[in-house]
Amino acid sequence: MKSNLADYKVGDRVILKNVLDAQLTIQLYSMGCVVGEEILVERKAPFGDPIIISVEDSFISLRKDDAKKMEVELS
Amino acid sequence: MKKKEFKVEDKLRLILVGNPNSGKSTLFNSLTGLNQRIGNFPGVTVEKKIGSVKINYQIDAEVIDLPGTYSLSPRSEDERVTFEYLSDNTRTDLPELIVVVADASNLKRNLLLATQLIDSEQPTILVLNMMDVVERNKQNIDIEKLQKRLGIPVVPMNARLGKGTKELKATIAAYQYQQAEKFIEDHESKDALQNTIYRFEKIKGIIAETLTKEGESRTATITRKIDNVFTHPVWGFAIFLFILFLIFQAIFSWSSYPMEWIENGFLVLGNFIAETLPSGVLNDLLVDGVLAGLGGIVIFIPQIAMLFMFIAILEDTGYLSRVSFLTDALLKRFGLNGRSIIPLLGGAACAVPAIMSARIIANKKERLLTIFVTPLISCSARIPVYTLLIALVIPADKQFLSFNLQGIIMMGLYLLGFAAALVTAAVMKYVVKSKERSHFVMELPIYRTPRWTNIGMTILNKTKLFLFEAGKIIIAVSIVLWVLSSYGPGEKMADIDAKYETVLADSNADLTVINEQIATEKLEVSYAGHIGKFIEPAIRPLGFDWKIGIAIITSFAAREVFVGTMATLYTVGDDENTEGIKAKMQRATFSDTGEKVYTRATGYSLLIFYAFALQCMATVAIVVKETGGWKWPIIQLVYMGALAYFSSLLIFQIFS
């Protein structure tokens, strides 16, 4: 079942399946966060916003709203 | 992008492009050393760094360092500049070679830009930087194979230690353009998104063939450990506030010596010119107009350079992006962005470079809001004004909860500025309409020790840029103000000269005192004096008299001019002698009612006025440039003026 990245907790590893926003996709892609990649939820600020994830040792910070647009599956 | 001819005779142009944090600037600095200068791209204030380097006995190269970008689909103002520079095929003066700098320890995403450039059919070579990190992470990259798959020369380097520079130069000297196989055919690449997706599919294949990896990355593990503390919801903030505190302490205590030297230097220079040049209008204009104006800005260079230094260190180590992470949730509520914290911090030194730094914010609305509120942060030019006024109305020994009251008020003014910035942003959030969705997708680079050469260069370049940008405007305005305060309507000026003629002829008279007296009387009848008297009815409800009115007008160019004007108005011989100005200001009375001018109420009212009013020509000019028009700077000027006026009115009415 597909769910979004914001639902996962720190330490979870997920596979990126789809991104529901074209602009966001390009931003994520250019930082190496590509569909099919494994994402590790590294850290969450209070109230779960923003979030730090890592993709192959690149650390990326994004907002909860952005994470909600990222469809993922547990890996 | 169009293909360009590539044939080198004795000179070529190297264009450095690469992802942010790929070590591009380090390479630029190690290639060019001090042979570099900084300019602006036409129309925008994005910095353009140009340097030169000798490739071999025969070939010289001009090196251009373009702002870091992740791809050729620009997101922010910085990235757009890079894109436009690369797309521009009107430059035909020199053969051009693009050097893509890639962080080898993050090869996959760094290759995106490289493949886009290869497909644009421009002469390109790839530098794999940070090979040391690759080794430390127990990775191995097959350079030969990568070269073959990409179809362009690949040079492994460690720019930080200067390793690989020789090889890079040899590669450049031997470079011959060869048509590489395209990654993406034109028909596939219409849509930027599809294009990127296709590209990554191919890049993944290349990576699989060329990169081998054993075990966990060490650098990432260290970064995680540091982040456990630095991005901690409680400790992270505590550490940030503590670092801020240290920075401001350092700036204010360390910069006082060089500031004193500069002040004295300008005094000496002024006296020298005043005595050497034949006296007359030109002499006065140079000394009282140009030099005084210039001195007023140069004196802030130590503080500004120091703030640049600290920000550069925080940025270079990777810490600043953590601060953005920590503050995003708070700033988002006010319509700003975690990245706004960088301009807001910089605003404490000077709004001009701070506003320039707002271009790292990709979202247009958030960038505009950041630019709009940054001047509300108390900058270093307000310090002399605050210092004088606080000393005037608050006794030095007065305490509040056993803290020095003067210090508390000073801190209060800084907090007030910050609070006003946030509240203003929150209001503007509803005024400015935008359909653009706000993202906050930001890379957090791994922690590194600062690269001191880069930091040194940043300080040098930014300070120079500030000095010239702000200097031009301040000199121009200083000249106008000098004219306004040196000339007046009718014969009154001449009358004053006539009146003192006999006194001056008296050899027993104290010349300094009399000259100061003449200056004061002249200022009163000058155009500036008339303007001051004219606006007095409007500022009287704030507790200000016409002299303060003049000071407000003259300090419109730059706030610190207030102190100098007060010194002239209150006939104090020595500008440095604040004790003297203070004593005279304390005795000042309103000419009609005979009441004391500088009561506590007027002092507070004036402090608030200077905290809020946009008394800075340089800021107005930079906002015109950065927002591309007069609309926003005018709104900003009116808004901050109104905020200052009504806040002062309120404060004065409460305290009087």
XYZ file of C-alpha atoms in Angstrom:
731
model
C 0.000 0.000 0.000
C 1.266 3.442 -0.872
C 1.744 6.036 1.825
C 3.533 9.328 2.071
C 6.899 10.078 3.593
C 5.465 12.267 6.367
C 3.837 9.181 7.916
C 7.138 7.523 8.691
C 9.177 7.884 11.816
C 12.822 8.569 12.395
C 14.954 5.553 11.459
C 12.531 4.163 8.872
C 13.888 3.220 5.485
C 11.556 3.658 2.538
C 11.680 3.507 -1.252
C 10.540 6.558 -3.191
C 7.758 5.590 -5.565
C 6.357 8.835 -6.895
C 6.360 12.580 -6.286
C 3.064 14.428 -6.745
C 4.487 17.836 -7.630
C 6.551 18.537 -10.732
C 8.551 21.410 -9.233
C 9.317 19.375 -6.133
C 10.340 16.398 -8.265
C 12.962 18.431 -10.092
C 14.318 19.833 -6.833
C 14.540 16.409 -5.244
C 15.999 14.822 -8.340
C 18.701 17.424 -8.674
C 19.774 16.578 -5.140
C 19.925 12.890 -5.954
C 16.577 11.914 -4.430
C 15.161 9.909 -7.301
C 12.281 7.447 -7.681
C 13.525 3.982 -6.755
C 16.062 5.282 -4.249
C 16.105 4.293 -0.624
C 15.361 7.154 1.741
C 16.294 7.097 5.404
C 14.267 9.335 7.718
C 17.093 10.907 9.706
C 15.480 13.440 11.961
C 12.331 15.404 12.592
C 11.973 18.823 14.151
C 9.255 19.270 16.807
C 5.747 18.687 15.345
C 7.394 16.714 12.540
C 8.322 19.782 10.533
C 10.805 20.136 8.868
C 12.305 16.710 8.274
C 15.823 15.620 7.421
C 16.176 12.624 5.140
C 19.234 11.031 3.618
C 19.685 9.493 0.224
C 23.024 7.768 -0.305
C 24.803 9.937 2.264
C 23.295 13.190 0.967
C 21.328 14.939 3.672
C 18.252 16.851 2.551
C 15.947 18.963 4.654
C 12.334 19.352 3.570
C 9.011 20.466 4.984
C 6.237 18.151 6.111
C 4.105 19.513 3.257
C 6.765 18.439 0.789
C 7.065 15.032 2.436
C 3.311 14.531 2.088
C 3.715 14.769 -1.670
C 6.231 11.941 -1.729
C 4.708 8.495 -2.118
C 6.875 5.820 -0.561
C 6.915 2.177 0.484
C 8.767 0.549 3.338
C 11.888 -1.084 2.018
C 22.299 26.333 -26.237
C 24.351 26.577 -29.385
C 27.573 24.871 -30.202
C 30.580 27.144 -30.263
C 33.831 26.860 -32.128
C 36.718 25.676 -29.995
C 40.240 26.435 -31.138
C 42.808 27.805 -28.714
C 45.699 29.951 -29.797
C 47.027 31.708 -26.725
C 44.025 32.559 -24.597
C 40.840 30.835 -23.568
C 38.029 31.240 -21.088
C 37.380 28.585 -18.451
C 33.856 28.578 -17.076
C 33.544 26.830 -13.719
C 30.144 25.355 -12.986
C 29.060 22.838 -10.403
C 26.638 21.938 -7.645
C 26.673 24.020 -4.480
C 29.207 22.508 -2.039
C 31.156 20.791 -4.817
C 34.299 22.739 -3.968
C 34.009 24.922 -7.051
C 35.103 28.078 -5.256
C 38.042 26.235 -3.711
C 39.168 25.230 -7.181
C 38.684 28.787 -8.406
C 40.771 30.166 -5.551
C 43.495 27.573 -5.941
C 43.730 28.262 -9.688
C 43.659 32.036 -9.603
C 44.980 32.942 -6.153
C 44.850 36.690 -5.741
C 44.458 37.240 -9.481
C 40.744 37.650 -9.135
C 38.191 40.359 -9.024
C 34.516 40.533 -8.450
C 31.886 42.165 -10.576
C 28.193 42.014 -11.137
C 26.318 40.327 -13.903
C 24.484 42.889 -15.968
C 21.127 43.787 -14.465
C 21.364 41.631 -11.348
C 23.487 41.861 -8.247
C 24.659 38.286 -8.420
C 28.386 38.241 -7.987
C 30.584 37.311 -10.877
C 34.080 36.209 -9.997
C 36.690 36.577 -12.671
C 40.286 35.465 -12.363
C 43.209 34.496 -14.505
C 45.592 31.558 -14.604
C 48.511 30.427 -16.737
C 47.780 27.037 -18.262
C 51.250 26.520 -19.745
C 54.076 28.614 -21.253
C 51.819 29.438 -24.185
C 48.243 29.567 -22.986
C 46.614 31.987 -20.547
C 43.102 31.502 -19.302
C 40.452 33.789 -17.949
C 38.444 31.940 -15.295
C 34.801 32.671 -14.552
C 33.246 31.223 -11.415
C 29.499 30.916 -11.881
C 27.053 30.562 -8.966
C 26.499 26.964 -7.883
C 23.618 25.146 -9.515
C 22.189 21.644 -9.355
C 20.912 21.513 -12.883
C 20.200 23.581 -15.935
C 16.578 24.026 -14.870
C 17.068 27.133 -12.738
C 15.262 27.416 -9.400
C 16.672 30.579 -7.873
C 18.076 33.882 -9.056
C 21.606 32.519 -8.618
C 20.951 29.477 -10.749
C 19.232 31.545 -13.416
C 22.379 33.608 -13.820
C 24.434 30.478 -14.416
C 21.893 29.190 -16.906
C 21.759 32.455 -18.819
C 25.502 32.856 -18.888
C 25.910 29.380 -20.337
C 23.126 29.882 -22.877
C 24.461 33.189 -24.088
C 26.181 32.660 -27.411
C 26.885 36.284 -28.173
C 30.303 36.039 -26.513
C 32.701 35.162 -29.280
C 35.864 36.923 -28.100
C 37.520 33.832 -26.635
C 37.206 30.083 -27.062
C 35.322 28.773 -24.028
C 35.763 25.575 -22.112
C 33.290 24.556 -19.423
C 34.807 22.902 -16.370
C 32.129 21.010 -14.440
C 33.225 20.554 -10.857
C 31.635 17.514 -9.239
C 31.789 16.297 -5.656
C 33.124 12.799 -6.316
C 31.745 11.542 -3.019
C 28.265 12.360 -4.272
C 28.786 11.381 -7.848
C 25.289 10.466 -8.923
C 23.605 13.778 -8.451
C 26.678 15.745 -9.456
C 26.612 14.022 -12.834
C 23.189 15.450 -13.677
C 24.600 18.864 -14.510
C 27.552 17.328 -16.350
C 25.334 15.274 -18.637
C 23.137 18.282 -19.360
C 26.187 20.230 -20.428
C 27.510 17.373 -22.554
C 24.167 17.315 -24.345
C 24.366 21.042 -24.968
C 27.360 20.224 -27.207
C 29.675 22.727 -25.599
C 33.326 21.927 -24.933
C 33.263 20.441 -21.429
C 35.593 18.658 -19.064
C 34.708 17.112 -15.730
C 36.666 17.628 -12.524
C 36.040 15.001 -9.864
C 36.753 16.976 -6.743
C 37.086 15.743 -3.160
C 38.716 12.463 -4.141
C 40.075 12.327 -0.592
C 36.549 11.909 0.764
C 35.948 9.111 -1.734
C 39.028 7.299 -0.456
C 38.094 7.862 3.154
C 34.664 6.426 2.456
C 36.347 3.350 0.940
C 34.910 3.964 -2.470
C 36.609 3.580 -5.788
C 35.848 5.335 -9.052
C 37.023 3.918 -12.364
C 38.130 7.168 -14.042
C 38.986 5.525 -17.388
C 35.591 3.950 -17.717
C 33.783 7.101 -16.594
C 35.669 9.068 -19.207
C 34.660 6.607 -21.891
C 31.008 6.532 -20.864
C 30.680 10.302 -20.664
C 32.747 11.019 -23.750
C 34.622 13.914 -22.101
C 37.929 14.183 -20.216
C 37.671 13.484 -16.462
C 40.260 14.819 -14.010
C 40.338 13.560 -10.396
C 41.347 16.294 -7.953
C 41.564 17.435 -4.404
C 41.267 21.180 -4.909
C 41.619 21.831 -1.217
C 45.181 20.545 -1.184
C 45.839 21.658 -4.741
C 46.194 18.017 -5.823
C 45.499 17.440 -9.491
C 46.032 21.047 -10.599
C 48.911 20.015 -12.882
C 46.815 17.275 -14.466
C 43.915 19.681 -14.917
C 46.118 22.207 -16.708
C 47.563 19.495 -18.945
C 44.070 18.307 -19.809
C 42.972 21.841 -20.632
C 46.030 22.437 -22.812
C 45.475 19.211 -24.723
C 41.727 19.585 -25.030
C 40.159 18.889 -28.418
C 36.435 19.053 -28.896
C 34.877 15.732 -29.760
C 31.221 15.153 -30.316
C 30.053 12.986 -27.430
C 27.102 10.672 -27.646
C 23.984 12.427 -26.419
C 22.348 11.224 -23.241
C 18.926 12.453 -24.091
C 17.760 13.035 -27.630
C 16.014 16.332 -28.220
C 12.625 14.720 -28.746
C 12.797 13.147 -25.297
C 13.702 16.281 -23.426
C 10.801 18.661 -24.014
C 9.557 18.341 -20.468
C 12.076 19.270 -17.757
C 10.729 16.589 -15.433
C 10.816 13.759 -17.971
C 14.248 14.920 -19.021
C 15.554 14.664 -15.476
C 13.991 11.257 -14.929
C 15.504 9.861 -18.139
C 18.848 11.299 -17.272
C 18.960 9.710 -13.854
C 18.119 6.320 -15.339
C 21.212 6.585 -17.513
C 23.382 8.034 -14.749
C 22.461 5.129 -12.490
C 23.764 2.764 -15.148
C 27.052 4.651 -15.394
C 27.466 4.724 -11.629
C 26.844 0.997 -11.384
C 29.705 0.407 -13.810
C 32.229 2.850 -12.430
C 31.735 3.151 -8.683
C 32.541 0.461 -6.185
C 31.775 0.830 -2.554
C 32.756 -1.031 0.563
C 30.893 -0.403 3.766
C 29.461 2.654 5.473
C 30.467 6.200 4.707
C 32.566 7.631 7.502
C 31.904 11.295 6.795
C 28.155 10.786 6.960
C 28.483 8.992 10.299
C 30.429 11.903 11.785
C 27.896 14.395 10.436
C 25.049 12.398 12.019
C 26.775 12.491 15.378
C 27.330 16.243 15.252
C 23.750 16.788 14.133
C 22.472 14.858 17.146
C 23.510 17.938 19.096
C 23.310 20.813 16.602
C 19.815 20.060 15.331
C 18.477 18.954 18.709
C 15.147 20.693 19.431
C 16.489 22.155 22.679
C 20.288 22.042 22.505
C 20.312 23.062 18.867
C 18.572 26.332 19.665
C 20.616 26.912 22.789
C 23.834 26.464 20.832
C 22.620 28.751 18.057
C 21.759 31.523 20.506
C 25.070 31.066 22.259
C 26.974 31.319 18.959
C 25.008 34.475 18.097
C 25.868 35.950 21.465
C 29.575 35.178 20.959
C 29.545 36.684 17.476
C 28.021 39.965 18.624
C 30.322 40.143 21.595
C 33.289 39.602 19.317
C 32.123 42.090 16.730
C 31.559 44.865 19.209
C 34.665 44.364 21.302
C 37.188 43.488 18.579
C 36.138 46.069 16.066
C 36.439 49.067 18.366
C 40.216 49.394 17.782
C 40.273 49.344 13.982
C 37.247 51.648 14.017
C 39.145 54.121 16.121
C 42.126 53.951 13.752
C 39.886 54.579 10.764
C 38.203 57.506 12.473
C 41.544 59.044 13.347
C 42.879 58.299 9.889
C 40.028 60.201 8.295
C 40.495 63.097 10.717
C 44.167 63.312 9.788
C 43.392 63.015 6.090
C 40.648 65.652 6.384
C 42.945 68.071 8.183
C 45.690 67.394 5.678
C 43.461 68.169 2.701
C 41.888 71.146 4.443
C 45.321 72.642 5.045
C 47.040 71.634 1.817
C 44.430 72.580 -0.744
C 43.669 76.264 -1.177
C 40.669 77.078 0.983
C 37.393 77.640 -0.784
C 34.347 75.820 -1.973
C 36.229 72.862 -3.432
C 38.138 72.362 -0.196
C 34.930 72.450 1.878
C 33.179 70.123 -0.522
C 36.001 67.597 -0.381
C 36.478 67.690 3.369
C 32.957 68.283 4.711
C 31.050 66.625 1.907
C 32.908 63.754 0.268
C 35.410 62.802 2.933
C 32.971 63.105 5.829
C 30.461 60.964 3.966
C 33.066 58.390 3.021
C 34.479 58.275 6.538
C 30.979 57.612 7.830
C 30.828 54.401 5.854
C 34.430 53.207 5.988
C 34.256 53.241 9.760
C 31.786 50.353 9.663
C 34.042 48.190 7.529
C 35.651 46.358 10.502
C 32.270 45.380 11.923
C 30.888 44.406 8.562
C 33.985 42.448 7.552
C 33.885 40.619 10.858
C 30.243 39.706 10.467
C 30.986 38.485 6.945
C 33.784 36.407 8.396
C 31.578 34.731 10.974
C 28.798 34.087 8.493
C 31.338 32.678 6.016
C 32.720 30.346 8.674
C 29.257 29.184 9.695
C 28.375 28.632 6.054
C 31.599 26.899 5.063
C 31.472 24.415 7.921
C 27.912 23.498 6.944
C 26.403 24.858 10.154
C 24.304 27.608 8.581
C 22.046 25.160 6.762
C 21.334 23.546 10.147
C 20.251 26.930 11.459
C 17.893 27.179 8.498
C 16.533 23.765 9.421
C 16.026 24.807 13.044
C 14.315 28.089 12.246
C 12.188 27.091 9.270
C 9.174 26.034 11.315
C 9.138 29.386 13.124
C 9.871 31.562 10.094
C 7.353 29.709 7.930
C 4.541 30.989 10.118
C 5.588 34.529 9.311
C 5.653 33.915 5.574
C 9.415 33.517 5.502
C 11.665 30.536 4.993
C 14.424 28.828 6.953
C 16.854 30.355 4.520
C 15.664 33.861 5.466
C 17.719 33.526 8.623
C 20.879 34.259 6.634
C 19.793 37.734 5.424
C 18.208 38.435 8.816
C 21.495 37.685 10.586
C 23.469 39.672 8.046
C 21.098 42.586 8.554
C 22.629 43.115 11.961
C 25.821 44.246 10.242
C 24.404 45.970 7.218
C 21.172 45.572 5.282
C 22.850 46.068 1.900
C 24.824 42.809 1.635
C 22.115 41.062 3.652
C 19.494 41.932 1.055
C 21.828 40.678 -1.651
C 22.146 37.353 0.152
C 18.370 36.877 -0.005
C 18.708 35.615 -3.557
C 19.413 32.098 -2.257
C 15.682 31.930 -1.464
C 14.057 30.231 -4.426
C 10.458 31.201 -3.704
C 9.789 34.699 -5.069
C 7.315 35.727 -2.406
C 9.467 34.562 0.470
C 12.449 36.321 -1.049
C 10.502 39.568 -1.431
C 9.238 39.376 2.153
C 12.759 38.748 3.401
C 14.072 41.759 1.473
C 11.183 43.848 2.781
C 11.785 43.132 6.465
C 15.581 42.878 6.599
C 16.121 46.671 7.045
C 14.090 46.497 10.277
C 16.901 44.507 11.886
C 19.108 46.951 13.781
C 22.257 47.373 11.697
C 25.653 48.609 12.780
C 24.915 52.145 11.522
C 22.305 52.466 14.245
C 24.836 51.755 16.969
C 26.333 55.263 17.197
C 22.841 56.782 17.231
C 21.639 54.387 19.912
C 24.782 54.934 21.949
C 24.461 58.724 21.941
C 20.746 58.816 22.672
C 20.830 56.175 25.387
C 23.692 57.971 27.102
C 21.665 61.168 26.853
C 18.533 60.024 28.626
C 19.609 57.107 30.818
C 22.168 57.673 33.572
C 25.050 55.218 33.237
C 24.648 53.882 36.780
C 20.943 53.248 36.552
C 20.040 49.618 37.050
C 17.072 47.437 36.310
C 16.881 44.103 38.129
C 20.580 44.584 38.855
C 21.461 44.821 35.131
C 22.769 47.984 33.585
C 19.707 49.773 32.179
C 21.606 51.243 29.223
C 22.615 47.735 28.112
C 19.082 46.443 28.546
C 17.678 49.198 26.369
C 20.287 48.520 23.713
C 19.373 44.838 23.669
C 15.706 45.748 23.726
C 16.127 47.800 20.555
C 17.678 44.804 18.763
C 14.865 42.532 19.883
C 12.331 45.177 18.905
C 13.793 45.295 15.397
C 13.635 41.527 15.074
C 10.066 41.407 16.369
C 9.026 44.206 13.998
C 10.567 42.262 11.104
C 8.572 39.144 11.962
C 5.289 40.992 12.507
C 5.741 42.933 9.275
C 6.404 39.707 7.381
C 3.285 38.161 8.900
C 1.193 41.089 7.645
C 2.857 41.195 4.242
C 2.165 37.494 3.860
C -1.484 38.376 3.297
C -0.785 41.421 1.135
C 1.576 39.860 -1.371
C -0.197 37.363 -3.573
C 1.599 34.395 -4.976
C 0.511 31.192 -6.654
C 3.956 29.681 -6.359
C 4.003 26.856 -3.846
C 6.511 27.292 -1.086
C 9.158 24.594 -0.864
C 11.968 24.239 1.538
C 14.126 21.618 -0.011
C 17.679 22.213 0.987
C 20.830 20.171 1.018
C 22.592 19.826 4.355
C 26.243 19.435 3.450
C 28.452 17.205 5.584
C 30.404 19.066 8.271
C 33.854 20.202 7.258
C 36.604 22.259 8.782
C 36.479 25.765 7.278
C 38.573 26.405 4.179
C 40.349 29.546 5.303
C 41.397 30.713 1.852
C 37.782 30.655 0.724
C 36.722 32.552 3.812
C 39.445 35.132 3.338
C 38.410 35.635 -0.261
C 34.742 35.916 0.683
C 35.479 38.606 3.251
C 37.690 40.519 0.830
C 35.296 40.341 -2.095
C 32.109 41.070 -0.180
C 33.594 43.954 1.732
C 34.910 45.478 -1.471
C 31.557 45.098 -3.130
C 29.803 46.690 -0.166
C 32.230 49.565 -0.044
C 31.783 50.400 -3.705
C 28.037 49.845 -3.901
C 27.195 51.820 -0.776
C 30.100 54.244 -1.214
C 28.883 55.570 -4.550
C 25.487 56.455 -3.139
C 26.753 57.902 0.118
C 29.184 60.188 -1.656
C 26.459 61.440 -3.976
C 24.028 62.109 -1.148
C 26.726 63.641 1.044
C 27.413 66.173 -1.684
C 23.742 67.083 -1.965
C 23.445 67.441 1.810
C 26.593 69.499 1.945
C 25.120 71.889 -0.631
C 21.833 72.079 1.273
C 23.534 72.873 4.549
C 26.192 75.206 3.132
C 23.929 77.463 1.118
C 20.727 79.249 1.993
C 18.171 81.527 0.423
C 18.691 85.301 0.465
C 21.564 87.194 2.028
C 21.443 85.624 5.507
C 24.616 83.618 5.081
C 26.565 86.707 4.086
C 25.013 88.634 6.986
C 26.391 86.114 9.460
C 29.860 86.395 7.953
C 29.608 90.187 8.219
C 28.430 89.984 11.825
C 31.428 87.934 12.918
C 33.986 89.730 10.794
C 35.043 92.060 13.560
C 35.041 89.322 16.191
C 37.261 87.124 14.054
C 39.646 89.982 13.499
C 40.082 90.208 17.281
C 43.269 88.291 18.007
C 42.161 87.423 21.542
C 39.060 85.545 20.442
C 38.890 81.758 20.662
C 38.693 80.940 16.972
C 37.366 77.373 17.285
C 34.438 78.438 19.422
C 33.529 81.295 17.142
C 33.845 79.220 13.995
C 31.545 76.624 15.508
C 29.103 79.358 16.435
C 29.159 80.611 12.862
C 28.592 77.088 11.578
C 25.546 76.657 13.790
C 23.999 79.956 12.834
C 24.648 79.279 9.176
C 23.069 75.851 9.381
C 19.967 77.454 10.828
C 19.555 79.766 7.829
C 20.669 77.219 5.243
C 18.278 75.306 2.996
C 18.601 72.353 5.363
C 17.712 74.649 8.283
C 14.665 75.915 6.445
C 13.555 72.390 5.743
C 14.060 71.528 9.426
C 11.918 74.472 10.513
C 9.364 73.620 7.866
C 8.866 70.083 9.135
C 8.966 71.024 12.820
C 5.150 71.154 13.195
C 4.958 67.603 11.876
C 7.559 66.182 14.234
C 6.723 68.243 17.301
C 4.126 65.676 18.473
C 6.995 63.165 18.584
C 8.930 65.490 20.861
C 11.407 66.634 18.208
C 12.535 70.203 17.534
C 13.768 71.671 14.250
C 17.352 70.677 14.964
C 16.370 67.039 15.243
C 14.394 67.671 12.073
C 17.606 68.683 10.290
C 19.398 65.653 11.669
C 16.629 63.364 10.445
C 16.922 64.886 6.995
C 20.703 64.812 6.842
C 20.819 61.289 8.197
C 18.520 60.102 5.482
C 21.621 59.150 3.513
C 22.926 57.085 6.397
C 21.820 56.917 9.993
C 25.199 57.531 11.560
C 25.200 61.038 10.039
C 22.795 61.896 12.880
C 25.648 62.016 15.375
C 27.795 64.247 13.178
C 24.894 66.618 12.525
C 24.128 66.839 16.226
C 27.767 67.673 16.836
C 27.597 70.528 14.334
C 24.239 71.764 15.591
C 25.308 71.885 19.184
C 28.565 73.661 18.443
C 30.881 71.071 19.716
C 34.393 71.473 18.440
C 35.433 67.891 18.688
C 33.253 65.311 16.976
C 34.540 62.539 19.181
C 33.631 64.336 22.321
C 30.247 62.755 22.973
C 30.445 63.994 26.533
C 30.386 67.503 25.094
C 27.492 66.890 22.739
C 25.631 65.163 25.525
C 26.009 68.041 27.952
C 24.866 70.597 25.406
C 21.987 68.494 24.196
C 20.842 68.032 27.770
C 20.633 71.803 28.203
C 18.715 72.348 24.959
C 15.234 73.841 25.221
C 12.372 74.469 22.821
C 12.642 78.049 21.565
C 8.947 78.845 22.089
C 8.053 77.073 25.342
C 11.452 76.943 26.979
C 10.903 73.313 27.965
C 13.753 70.834 27.898
C 14.023 69.066 24.515
C 15.776 65.869 25.578
C 13.487 64.437 28.157
C 13.240 60.699 28.610
C 10.164 60.742 26.376
C 11.953 62.447 23.488
C 14.934 60.133 23.894
C 12.810 56.999 23.724
C 10.767 58.452 20.895
C 13.891 59.235 18.870
C 15.364 55.798 19.578
C 12.226 54.124 18.275
C 12.270 56.406 15.264
C 15.783 55.339 14.345
C 15.014 51.683 15.021
C 12.207 51.684 12.455
C 12.723 54.404 9.847
C 14.419 53.457 6.594
C 17.096 56.112 6.917
C 19.484 54.600 4.412
C 19.893 55.505 0.755
C 22.102 52.508 0.097
C 19.344 50.137 1.213
C 16.808 51.856 -1.027
C 19.194 51.560 -3.963
C 19.885 47.877 -3.388
C 16.183 47.086 -3.050
C 15.549 48.850 -6.368
C 18.157 46.606 -7.943
C 17.108 43.379 -6.290
C 13.366 43.748 -6.872
C 13.856 45.187 -10.320
C 11.917 48.423 -9.839
C 10.858 51.296 -7.629
C 7.561 49.811 -6.453
C 8.831 47.811 -3.464
C 11.452 50.250 -2.208
C 8.850 53.026 -2.205
C 6.318 50.900 -0.333
C 9.101 49.916 2.078
C 10.168 53.528 2.597
C 6.629 54.722 3.253
C 5.786 51.756 5.452
C 8.877 52.022 7.618
C 8.498 55.795 7.790
C 4.905 55.487 8.958
C 5.811 52.751 11.420
C 8.580 54.940 12.829
C 6.378 58.035 13.011
C 3.415 56.462 14.732
C 5.495 54.314 17.091
C 7.458 57.394 18.144
C 4.244 59.357 18.566
C 2.837 56.634 20.781
C 6.002 56.306 22.838
C 6.306 60.061 23.316
C 2.694 60.409 24.389
C 3.065 57.539 26.861
C 6.244 58.826 28.499
C 5.612 62.568 28.501
